[in-house]
Coordinates of C-alpha atoms in Angstrom, one line a residue:
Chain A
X1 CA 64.4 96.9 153.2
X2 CA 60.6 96.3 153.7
X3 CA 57.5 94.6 151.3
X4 CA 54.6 96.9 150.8
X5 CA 52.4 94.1 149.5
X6 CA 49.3 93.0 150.4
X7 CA 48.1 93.2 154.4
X8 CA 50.1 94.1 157.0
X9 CA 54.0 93.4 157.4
X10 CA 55.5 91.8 160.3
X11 CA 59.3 92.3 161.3
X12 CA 60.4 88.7 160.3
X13 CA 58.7 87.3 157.9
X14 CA 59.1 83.7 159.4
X15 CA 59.4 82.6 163.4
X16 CA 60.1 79.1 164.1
X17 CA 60.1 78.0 167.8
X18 CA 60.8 74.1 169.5
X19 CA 59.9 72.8 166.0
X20 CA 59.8 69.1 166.5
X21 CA 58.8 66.1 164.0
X22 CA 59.7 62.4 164.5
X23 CA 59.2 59.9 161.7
X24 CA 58.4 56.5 162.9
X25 CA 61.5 56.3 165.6
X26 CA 63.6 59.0 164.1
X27 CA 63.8 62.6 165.4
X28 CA 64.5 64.3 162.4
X29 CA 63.7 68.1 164.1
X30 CA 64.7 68.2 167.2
X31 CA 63.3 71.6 168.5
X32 CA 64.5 74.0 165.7
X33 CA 64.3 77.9 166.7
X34 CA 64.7 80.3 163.6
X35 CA 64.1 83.8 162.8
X36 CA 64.1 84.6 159.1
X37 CA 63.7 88.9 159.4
X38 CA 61.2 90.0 156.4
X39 CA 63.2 90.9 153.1
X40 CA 66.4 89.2 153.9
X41 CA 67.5 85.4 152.5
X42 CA 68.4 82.9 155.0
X43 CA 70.4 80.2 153.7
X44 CA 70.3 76.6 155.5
X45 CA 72.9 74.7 155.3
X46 CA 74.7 71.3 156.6
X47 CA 75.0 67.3 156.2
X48 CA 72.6 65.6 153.8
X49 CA 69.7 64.0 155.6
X50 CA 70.0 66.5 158.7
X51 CA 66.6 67.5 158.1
X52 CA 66.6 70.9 155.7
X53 CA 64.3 69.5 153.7
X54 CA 62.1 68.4 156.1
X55 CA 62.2 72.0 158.0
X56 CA 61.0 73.7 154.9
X57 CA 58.2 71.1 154.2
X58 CA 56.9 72.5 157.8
X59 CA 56.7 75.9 156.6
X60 CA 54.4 75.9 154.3
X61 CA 52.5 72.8 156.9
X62 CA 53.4 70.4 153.4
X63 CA 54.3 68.7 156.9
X64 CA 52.8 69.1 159.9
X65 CA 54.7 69.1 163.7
X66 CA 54.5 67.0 166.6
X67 CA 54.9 70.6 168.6
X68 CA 56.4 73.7 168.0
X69 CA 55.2 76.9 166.5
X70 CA 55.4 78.5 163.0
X71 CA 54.7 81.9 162.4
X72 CA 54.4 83.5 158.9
X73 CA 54.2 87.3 158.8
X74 CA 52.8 87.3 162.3
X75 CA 50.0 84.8 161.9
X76 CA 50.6 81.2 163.7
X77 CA 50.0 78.3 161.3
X78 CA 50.3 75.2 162.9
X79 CA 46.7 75.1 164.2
X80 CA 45.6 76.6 160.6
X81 CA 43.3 74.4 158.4
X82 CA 41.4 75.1 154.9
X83 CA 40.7 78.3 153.6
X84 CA 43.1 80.0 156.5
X85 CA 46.1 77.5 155.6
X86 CA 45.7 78.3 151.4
X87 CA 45.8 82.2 152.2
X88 CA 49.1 82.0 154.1
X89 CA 50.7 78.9 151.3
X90 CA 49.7 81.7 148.6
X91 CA 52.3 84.2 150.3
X92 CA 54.9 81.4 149.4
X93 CA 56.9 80.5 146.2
X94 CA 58.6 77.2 146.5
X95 CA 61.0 75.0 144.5
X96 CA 61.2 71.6 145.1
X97 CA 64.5 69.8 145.1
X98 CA 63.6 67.7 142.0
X99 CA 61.7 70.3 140.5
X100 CA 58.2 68.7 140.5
X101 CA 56.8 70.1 137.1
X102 CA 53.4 69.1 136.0
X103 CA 54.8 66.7 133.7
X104 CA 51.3 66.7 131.1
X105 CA 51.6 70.1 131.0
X106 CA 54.1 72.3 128.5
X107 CA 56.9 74.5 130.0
X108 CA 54.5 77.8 129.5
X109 CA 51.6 75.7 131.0
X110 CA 53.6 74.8 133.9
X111 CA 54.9 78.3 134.3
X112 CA 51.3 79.6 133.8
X113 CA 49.4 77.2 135.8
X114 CA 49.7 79.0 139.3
X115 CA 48.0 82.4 137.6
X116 CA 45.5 81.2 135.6
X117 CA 44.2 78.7 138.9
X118 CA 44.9 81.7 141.6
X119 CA 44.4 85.0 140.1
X120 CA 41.9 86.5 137.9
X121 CA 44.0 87.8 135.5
X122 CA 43.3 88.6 132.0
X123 CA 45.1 86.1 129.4
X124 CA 47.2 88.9 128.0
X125 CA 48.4 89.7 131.1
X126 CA 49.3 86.0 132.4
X127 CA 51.2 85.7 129.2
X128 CA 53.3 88.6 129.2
X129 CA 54.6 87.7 132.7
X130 CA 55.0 84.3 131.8
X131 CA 57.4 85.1 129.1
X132 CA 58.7 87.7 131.5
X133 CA 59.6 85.1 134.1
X134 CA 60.8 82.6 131.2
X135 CA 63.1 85.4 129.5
X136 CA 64.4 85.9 133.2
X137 CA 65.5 82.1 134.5
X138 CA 67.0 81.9 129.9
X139 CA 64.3 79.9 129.1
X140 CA 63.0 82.2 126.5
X141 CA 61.3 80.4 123.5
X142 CA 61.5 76.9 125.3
X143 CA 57.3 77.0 126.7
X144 CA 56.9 74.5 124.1
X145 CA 58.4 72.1 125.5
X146 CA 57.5 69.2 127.9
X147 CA 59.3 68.8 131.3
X148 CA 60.6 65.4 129.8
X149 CA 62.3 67.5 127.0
X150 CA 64.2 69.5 129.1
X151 CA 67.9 68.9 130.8
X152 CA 67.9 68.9 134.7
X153 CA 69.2 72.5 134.8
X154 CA 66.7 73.5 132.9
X155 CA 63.9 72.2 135.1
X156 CA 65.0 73.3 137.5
X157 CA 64.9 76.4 135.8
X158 CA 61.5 75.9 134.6
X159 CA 59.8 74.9 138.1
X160 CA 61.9 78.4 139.4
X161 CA 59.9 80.0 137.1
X162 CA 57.0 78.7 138.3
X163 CA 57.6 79.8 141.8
X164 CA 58.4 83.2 140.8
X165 CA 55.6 83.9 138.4
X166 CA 53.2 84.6 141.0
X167 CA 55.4 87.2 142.6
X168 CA 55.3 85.4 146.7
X169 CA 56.4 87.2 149.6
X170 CA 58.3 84.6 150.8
X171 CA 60.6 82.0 148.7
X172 CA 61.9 78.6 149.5
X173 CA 64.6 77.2 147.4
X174 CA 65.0 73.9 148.1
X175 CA 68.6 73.0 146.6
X176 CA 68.5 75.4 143.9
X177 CA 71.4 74.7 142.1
X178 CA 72.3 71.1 142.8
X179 CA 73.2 69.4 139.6
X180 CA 74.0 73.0 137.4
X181 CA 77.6 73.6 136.5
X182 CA 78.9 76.4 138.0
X183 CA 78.1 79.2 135.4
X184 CA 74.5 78.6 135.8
X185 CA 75.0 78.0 139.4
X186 CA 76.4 81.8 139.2
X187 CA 73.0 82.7 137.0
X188 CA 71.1 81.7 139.6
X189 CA 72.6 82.9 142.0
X190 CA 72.2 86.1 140.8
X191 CA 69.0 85.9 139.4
X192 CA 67.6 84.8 143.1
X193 CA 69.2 87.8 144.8
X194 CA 67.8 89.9 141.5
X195 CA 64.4 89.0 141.9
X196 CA 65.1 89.3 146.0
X197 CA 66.0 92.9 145.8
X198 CA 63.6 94.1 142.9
X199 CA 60.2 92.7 145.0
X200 CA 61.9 92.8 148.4
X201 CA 60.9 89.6 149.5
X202 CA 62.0 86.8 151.9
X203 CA 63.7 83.7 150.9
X204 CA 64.9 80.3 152.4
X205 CA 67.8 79.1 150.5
X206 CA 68.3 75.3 151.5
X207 CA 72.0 74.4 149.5
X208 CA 74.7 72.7 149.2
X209 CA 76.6 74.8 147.0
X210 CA 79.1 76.3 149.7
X211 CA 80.5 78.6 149.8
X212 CA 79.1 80.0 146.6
X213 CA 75.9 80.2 148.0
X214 CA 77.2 82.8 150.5
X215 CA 77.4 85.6 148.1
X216 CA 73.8 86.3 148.1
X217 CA 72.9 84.9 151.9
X218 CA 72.2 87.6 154.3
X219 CA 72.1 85.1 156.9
X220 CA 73.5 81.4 157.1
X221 CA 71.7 79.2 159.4
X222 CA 73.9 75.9 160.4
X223 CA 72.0 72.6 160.7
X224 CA 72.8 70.0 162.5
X225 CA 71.1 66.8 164.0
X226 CA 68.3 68.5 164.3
X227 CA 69.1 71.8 165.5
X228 CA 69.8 74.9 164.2
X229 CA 73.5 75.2 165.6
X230 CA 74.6 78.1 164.4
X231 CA 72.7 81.3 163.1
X232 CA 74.2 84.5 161.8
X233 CA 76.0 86.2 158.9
X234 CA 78.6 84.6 156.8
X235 CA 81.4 86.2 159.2
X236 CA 79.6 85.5 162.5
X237 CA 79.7 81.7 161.4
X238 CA 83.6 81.7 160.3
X239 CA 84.1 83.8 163.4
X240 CA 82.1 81.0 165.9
X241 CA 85.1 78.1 165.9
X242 CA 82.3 75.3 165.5
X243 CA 84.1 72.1 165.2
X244 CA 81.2 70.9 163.1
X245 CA 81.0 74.1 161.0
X246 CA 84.5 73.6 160.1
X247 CA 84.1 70.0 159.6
X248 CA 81.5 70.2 156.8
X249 CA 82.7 73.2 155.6
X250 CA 86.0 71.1 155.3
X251 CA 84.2 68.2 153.5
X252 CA 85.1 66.2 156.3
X253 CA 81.5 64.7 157.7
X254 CA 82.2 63.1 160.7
X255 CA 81.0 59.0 160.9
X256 CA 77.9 59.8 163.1
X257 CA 76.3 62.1 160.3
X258 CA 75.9 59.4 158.1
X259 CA 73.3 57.4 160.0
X260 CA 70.6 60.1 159.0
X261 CA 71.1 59.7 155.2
X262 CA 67.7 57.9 154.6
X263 CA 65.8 60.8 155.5
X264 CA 66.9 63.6 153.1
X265 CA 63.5 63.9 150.8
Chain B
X1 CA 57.2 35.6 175.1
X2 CA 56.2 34.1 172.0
X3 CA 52.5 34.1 172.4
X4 CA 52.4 38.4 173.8
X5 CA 54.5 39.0 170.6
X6 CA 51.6 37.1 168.0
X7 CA 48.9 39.1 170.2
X8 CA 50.9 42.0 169.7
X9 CA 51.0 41.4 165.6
X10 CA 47.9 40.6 165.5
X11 CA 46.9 43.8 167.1
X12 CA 48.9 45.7 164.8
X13 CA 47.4 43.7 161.8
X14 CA 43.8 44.8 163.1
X15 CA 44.5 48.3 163.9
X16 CA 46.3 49.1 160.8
X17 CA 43.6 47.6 158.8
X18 CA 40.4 49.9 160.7
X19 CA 43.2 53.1 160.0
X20 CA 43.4 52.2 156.3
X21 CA 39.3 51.9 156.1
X22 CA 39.0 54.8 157.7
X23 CA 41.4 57.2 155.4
X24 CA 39.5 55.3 152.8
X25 CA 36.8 57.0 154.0
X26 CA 37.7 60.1 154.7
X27 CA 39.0 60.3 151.1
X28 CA 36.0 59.0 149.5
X29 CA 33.6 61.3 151.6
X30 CA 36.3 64.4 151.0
X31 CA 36.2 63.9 147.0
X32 CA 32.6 63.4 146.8
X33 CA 32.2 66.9 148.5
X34 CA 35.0 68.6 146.6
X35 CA 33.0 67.4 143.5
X36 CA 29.8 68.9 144.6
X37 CA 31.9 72.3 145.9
X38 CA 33.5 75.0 143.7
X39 CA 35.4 76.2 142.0
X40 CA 34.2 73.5 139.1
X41 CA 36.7 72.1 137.0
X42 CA 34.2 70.9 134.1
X43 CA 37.2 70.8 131.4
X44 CA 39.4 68.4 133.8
X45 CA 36.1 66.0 134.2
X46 CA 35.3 66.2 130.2
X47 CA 39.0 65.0 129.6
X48 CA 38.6 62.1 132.4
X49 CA 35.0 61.1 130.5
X50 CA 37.4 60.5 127.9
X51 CA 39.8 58.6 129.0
X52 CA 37.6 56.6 131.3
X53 CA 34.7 56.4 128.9
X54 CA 34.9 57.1 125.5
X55 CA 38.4 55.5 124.9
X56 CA 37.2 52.6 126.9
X57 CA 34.7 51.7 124.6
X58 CA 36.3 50.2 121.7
X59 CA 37.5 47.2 124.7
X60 CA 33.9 47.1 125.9
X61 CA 32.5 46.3 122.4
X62 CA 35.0 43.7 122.2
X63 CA 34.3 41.9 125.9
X64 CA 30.6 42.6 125.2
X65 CA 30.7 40.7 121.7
X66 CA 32.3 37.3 122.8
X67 CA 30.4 37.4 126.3
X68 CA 26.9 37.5 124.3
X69 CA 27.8 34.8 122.0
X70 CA 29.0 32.5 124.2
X71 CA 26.1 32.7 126.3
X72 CA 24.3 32.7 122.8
X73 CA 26.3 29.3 122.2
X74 CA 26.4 27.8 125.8
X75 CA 22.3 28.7 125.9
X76 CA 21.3 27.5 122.7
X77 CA 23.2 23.8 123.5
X78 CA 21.7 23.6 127.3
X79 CA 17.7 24.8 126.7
X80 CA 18.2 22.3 123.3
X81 CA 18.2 19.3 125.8
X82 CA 14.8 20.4 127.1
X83 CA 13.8 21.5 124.1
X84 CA 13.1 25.2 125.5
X85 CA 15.6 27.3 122.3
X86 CA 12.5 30.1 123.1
X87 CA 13.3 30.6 125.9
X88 CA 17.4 31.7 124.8
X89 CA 16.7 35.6 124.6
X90 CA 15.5 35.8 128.7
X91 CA 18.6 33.6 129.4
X92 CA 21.3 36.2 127.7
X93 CA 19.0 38.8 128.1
X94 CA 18.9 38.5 132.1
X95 CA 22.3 36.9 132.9
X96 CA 23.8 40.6 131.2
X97 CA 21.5 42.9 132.4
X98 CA 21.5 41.3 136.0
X99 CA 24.8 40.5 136.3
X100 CA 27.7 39.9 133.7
X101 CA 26.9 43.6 132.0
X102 CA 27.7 45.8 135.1
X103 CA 30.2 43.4 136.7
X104 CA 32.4 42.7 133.6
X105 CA 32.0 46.5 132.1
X106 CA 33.6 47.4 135.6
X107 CA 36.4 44.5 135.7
X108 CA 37.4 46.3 132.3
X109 CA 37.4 49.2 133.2
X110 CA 39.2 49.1 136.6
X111 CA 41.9 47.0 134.3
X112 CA 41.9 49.8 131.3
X113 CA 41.8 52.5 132.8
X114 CA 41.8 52.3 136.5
X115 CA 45.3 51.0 136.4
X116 CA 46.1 53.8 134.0
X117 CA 44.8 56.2 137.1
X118 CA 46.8 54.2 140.0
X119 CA 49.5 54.7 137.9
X120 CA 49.5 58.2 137.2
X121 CA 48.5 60.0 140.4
X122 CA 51.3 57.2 142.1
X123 CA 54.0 59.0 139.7
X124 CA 52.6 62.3 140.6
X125 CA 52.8 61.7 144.3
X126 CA 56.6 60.0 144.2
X127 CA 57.7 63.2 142.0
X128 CA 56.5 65.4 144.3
X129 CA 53.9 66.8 141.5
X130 CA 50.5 66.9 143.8
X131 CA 53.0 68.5 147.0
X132 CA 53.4 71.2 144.2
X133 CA 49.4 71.4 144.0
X134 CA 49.1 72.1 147.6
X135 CA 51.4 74.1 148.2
X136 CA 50.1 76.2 145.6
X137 CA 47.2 76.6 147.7
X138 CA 45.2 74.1 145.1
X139 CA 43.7 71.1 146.3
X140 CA 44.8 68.1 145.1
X141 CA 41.4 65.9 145.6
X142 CA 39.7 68.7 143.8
X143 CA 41.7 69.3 141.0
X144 CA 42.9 65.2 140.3
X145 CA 40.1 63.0 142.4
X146 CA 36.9 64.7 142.1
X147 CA 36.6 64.9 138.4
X148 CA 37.7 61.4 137.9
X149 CA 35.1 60.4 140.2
X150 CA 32.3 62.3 138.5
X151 CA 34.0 60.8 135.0
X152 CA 33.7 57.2 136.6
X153 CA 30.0 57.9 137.6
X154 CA 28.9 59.4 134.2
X155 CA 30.8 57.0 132.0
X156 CA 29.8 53.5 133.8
X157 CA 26.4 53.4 133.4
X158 CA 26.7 54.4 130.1
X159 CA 29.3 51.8 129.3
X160 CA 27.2 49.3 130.8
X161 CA 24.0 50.0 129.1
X162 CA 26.1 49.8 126.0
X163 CA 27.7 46.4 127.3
X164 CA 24.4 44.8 127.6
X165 CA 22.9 45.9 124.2
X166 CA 26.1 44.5 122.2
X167 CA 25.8 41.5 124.5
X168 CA 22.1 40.6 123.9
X169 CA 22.6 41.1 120.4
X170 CA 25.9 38.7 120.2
X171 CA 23.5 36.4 121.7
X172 CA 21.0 36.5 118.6
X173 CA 23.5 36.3 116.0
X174 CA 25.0 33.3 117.9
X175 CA 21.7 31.5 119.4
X176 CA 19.5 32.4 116.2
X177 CA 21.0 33.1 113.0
X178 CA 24.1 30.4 114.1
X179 CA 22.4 27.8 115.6
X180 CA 18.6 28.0 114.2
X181 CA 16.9 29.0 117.6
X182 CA 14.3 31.4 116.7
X183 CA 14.5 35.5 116.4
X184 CA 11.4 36.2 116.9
X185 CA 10.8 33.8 120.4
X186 CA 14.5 35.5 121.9
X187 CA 13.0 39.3 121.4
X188 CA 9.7 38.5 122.4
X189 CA 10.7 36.3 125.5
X190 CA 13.3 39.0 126.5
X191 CA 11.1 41.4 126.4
X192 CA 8.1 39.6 128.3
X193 CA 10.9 39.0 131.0
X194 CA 13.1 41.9 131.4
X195 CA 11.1 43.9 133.9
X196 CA 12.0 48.1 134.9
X197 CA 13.4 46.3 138.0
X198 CA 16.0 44.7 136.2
X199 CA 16.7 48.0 134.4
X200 CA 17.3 50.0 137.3
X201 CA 19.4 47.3 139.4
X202 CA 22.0 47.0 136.1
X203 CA 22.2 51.0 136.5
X204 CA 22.3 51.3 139.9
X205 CA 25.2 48.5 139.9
X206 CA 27.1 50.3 137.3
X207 CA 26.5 53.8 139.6
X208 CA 28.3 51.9 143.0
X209 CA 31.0 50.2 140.6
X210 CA 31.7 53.2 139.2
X211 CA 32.2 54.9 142.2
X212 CA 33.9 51.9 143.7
X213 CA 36.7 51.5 141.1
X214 CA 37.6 55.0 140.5
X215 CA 37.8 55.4 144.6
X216 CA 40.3 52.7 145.0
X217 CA 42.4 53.4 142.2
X218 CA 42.7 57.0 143.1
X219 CA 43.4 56.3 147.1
X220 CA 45.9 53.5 145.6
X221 CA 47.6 56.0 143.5
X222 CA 47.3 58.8 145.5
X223 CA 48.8 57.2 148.5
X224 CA 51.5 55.3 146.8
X225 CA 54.7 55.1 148.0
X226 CA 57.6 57.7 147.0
X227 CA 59.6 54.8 144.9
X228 CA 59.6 52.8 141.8
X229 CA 57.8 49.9 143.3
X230 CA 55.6 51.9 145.1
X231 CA 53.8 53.1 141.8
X232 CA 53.6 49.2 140.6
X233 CA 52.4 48.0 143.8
X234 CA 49.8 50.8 144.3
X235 CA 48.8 50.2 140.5
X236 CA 48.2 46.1 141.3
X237 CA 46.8 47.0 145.0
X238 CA 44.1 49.3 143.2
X239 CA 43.1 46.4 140.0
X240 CA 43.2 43.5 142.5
X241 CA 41.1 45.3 145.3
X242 CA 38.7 47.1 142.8
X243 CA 37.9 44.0 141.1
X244 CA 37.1 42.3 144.7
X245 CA 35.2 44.7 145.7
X246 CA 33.2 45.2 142.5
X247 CA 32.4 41.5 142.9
X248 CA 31.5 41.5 146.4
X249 CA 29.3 44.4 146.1
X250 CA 27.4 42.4 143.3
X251 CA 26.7 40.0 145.6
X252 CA 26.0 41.9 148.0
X253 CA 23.3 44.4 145.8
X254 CA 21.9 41.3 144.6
X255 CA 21.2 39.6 147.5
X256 CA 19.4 42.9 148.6
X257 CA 17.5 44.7 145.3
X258 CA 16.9 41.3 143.5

């Protein structure tokens, strides 16, 4: 599967190599190497406060390394600043954990924001696909609305909107479905590999929502203090005997990955 | 090693405090040049006129009314004892224009709606609303700080100028048509007194207090911390240290443009 978009197209779409970041006495990445290959989803998963979050922030250089080197679709961004920075953050899509909806704004204005800011798109245009993207996440005839009025599902459905409606090349989830009840976890599931397949791009699934989130991963990478542990499809990881894999997987953290907690946002 | 640790704190104290000026800054400079830079966001700064100035000035007809009359009151009892009621309309006119009309339009305003800011861009930062901004490749100064600090700039002077004019006013109906002193001597007076000079330091303090109070509320709130008390702390931080600053700048203008 490959993107014709816009430029050229590297084989993976992300590179991560000897990614480090410390807050204040904590090292929270501890030289993390990931290959995400362009038109796949990569789904990160492991103990709250390991650092998922944290890695995904330095994707888009929300954070920014103490060393290490990120490259998007062949370009390397750490050293990027300005205009060079915005042109590779408007290849990505990106949900934030609690949603972070422009909470002034309407649902449509929120959903709408991103095109009529970025693109030079005629009004009609920005609306259809704004009620496009709505009718896809079921949030049809709800634009009206304010953030405030919505449930937490359906924020979350409402700021996945938002991420899609600019149709990126790349897509990070972070904790899409935390908080939905399991049909809508199953929606969303779905509708992520939908949207996947239809424009053929790249997503990084951060989750907690295993092992349902394996039915649309491609590839599971295994987090742990720091590290990538473990990288590879759903079957390679069952297959590798980790005693930590099978510890989380069993619900069974051990006492150590507790001391980490404070650092999950 | 008692003594190495205080050096050591005291260290910290100092170097933390030359960081923090110097983010200040760098934010100050950066949202001064995103204001002069496209793209333009002339709807955003219209709304922020708004709320900064127009909905502001119901308060400032208020503070202005009772400031004028008691000087008007305080006056007209002090120049009675030297017999010199005349000279009533230089005393309110000057003591506003001078000083209490920029200062205590500004102390309102950072109060109003400078804690309203703090507030606001704090809640934005702790729910992750202006990480959403940037990561849509739309920067945050640009789109929330630069038009509120082109609002504060347009809307202070103008508050002031209106500030003064209520004030001197208060001070008539108080001083003349209260107490006896008379009208005619309080216009005339003012207006032999009140030079250009006076006229231009009242704008140009209302210009630097403008810019002063919408910069600290702004860094306050845009730097607050991710929590429930770090919006309410950022939101005191930026009233408390706005209103020193405003008043250490007066003193500081004055001493130098008087």
């Amino acid at each position: 599967m490959s993107f014709e978009g816009n430029g050229t197209t590297a084989a993976n779409a992300i590179e991560v190599r000897g990614l480090k970041r410390r807050f204040d006495r904590q090292l929270v990445l501890d030289g993390v190497d990931l290959t995400v290959p362009t038109g796949t989803i990569t789904t990160i998963i492991g103990p709250s406060g390991c650092g998922k979050t944290v890695f995904l922030k330095h994707l888009n250089m929300l954070l920014r390394p103490d060393s290490g080197s990120i490259t998007i679709d062949g370009i390397e961004i750490t050293r990027l600043r300005n205009r060079g920075l915005d042109a590779v953050r408007e290849k990505f899509g990106m949900l934030f954990q609690a949603g972070a909806l422009f909470d002034s704004m309407s649902v449509l204005d929120n959903v709408s924001f991103p095109l009529v800011e970025k693109t030079n798109l005629a009004p009609e245009q920005i609306n259809r696909r704004v009620h496009q993207t709505l009718a896809a996440v079921g949030l049809e005839g709800m634009g009206a609305k304010f953030p405030s009025e919505l449930s937490g599902g359906m924020q979350k459905r409402a700021a996945l909107a938002r991420a899609l409606v600019t149709q990126p090349k790349i897509l990070m989830l972070d904790e899409p479905t935390t908080g939905l009840d399991p049909t809508r976890t199953g929606s969303i599931h779905r509708l992520v590999r939908k949207t996947q397949q239809d424009f053929g791009l790249t997503a990084v699934v951060v989750s907690h929502d295993v092992p349902e989130v394996f039915s649309i991963s491609d590839r599971v990478a295994f987090m742990h203090r720091g590290k990538m542990k473990l990288v590879g499809t759903v079957d390679e990881l069952m297959a590798s005997g980790d005693e930590d894999f099978k510890q989380f997987l069993a619900g069974r953290a051990a006492g150590d990955d507790l001391e980490n907690d404070q650092v999950s946002s | 090693m008692p003594m190495v640790e205080l050096l050591e704190r005291l260290g910290a104290f100092i170097l933390d405090g030359i960081l923090a000026l110097g983010n200040f800054v760098l934010f100050l400079f950066r949202s001064v040049l995103y204001a002069l830079l496209p793209p333009y966001k002339p709807r955003l700064t219209l709304r922020q006129v708004r709320i900064i100035g127009a909905e502001s000035l119901m308060l400032i007809v208020l503070i202005s009314t009772f400031t004028g009359m008691v000087l008007g009151l305080q006056g007209y009892h002090t120049l009675h004892l030297f017999g010199a009621e005349d000279s009533l309309g230089t005393l309110v006119g000057l003591a506003l224009v001078r000083e209490l009309g920029p200062v205590l339009a500004a102390l309102m305003i950072a109060a109003r709606a400078g804690s309203a800011m703090a507030a606001e861009l704090g809640s934005m930062q702790a729910s992750e609303q202006i990480d959403a901004l940037t990561v849509m490749a739309i920067n945050p100064l640009q789109y929330l700080v630069s038009p509120r600090m082109i609002a504060g700039v347009v809307s202070f002077p103008i508050l002031t100028v209106v500030f003064n004019v209520i004030g001197i006013w208060a001070g008539y109906l108080v001083g003349c048509r209260l107490l006896g002193a008379s009208g005619g001597a309080y216009f005339n007076n003012l207006a032999a007194n009140l030079t250009r000079h006076d006229i231009a330091l009242t704008l140009y303090k209302a210009l630097v207090f403008g810019v002063v109070v919408m910069s600290v509320c702004c860094y306050k709130g845009y730097h607050a911390k991710r929590m429930a008390t770090g919006v309410s702390r950022a939101t005191t931080e930026a009233v408390v240290l706005s209103s020193v600053l405003v008043l250490a700048w007066d003193y500081f203008m004055g001493s130098i443009l008087l």
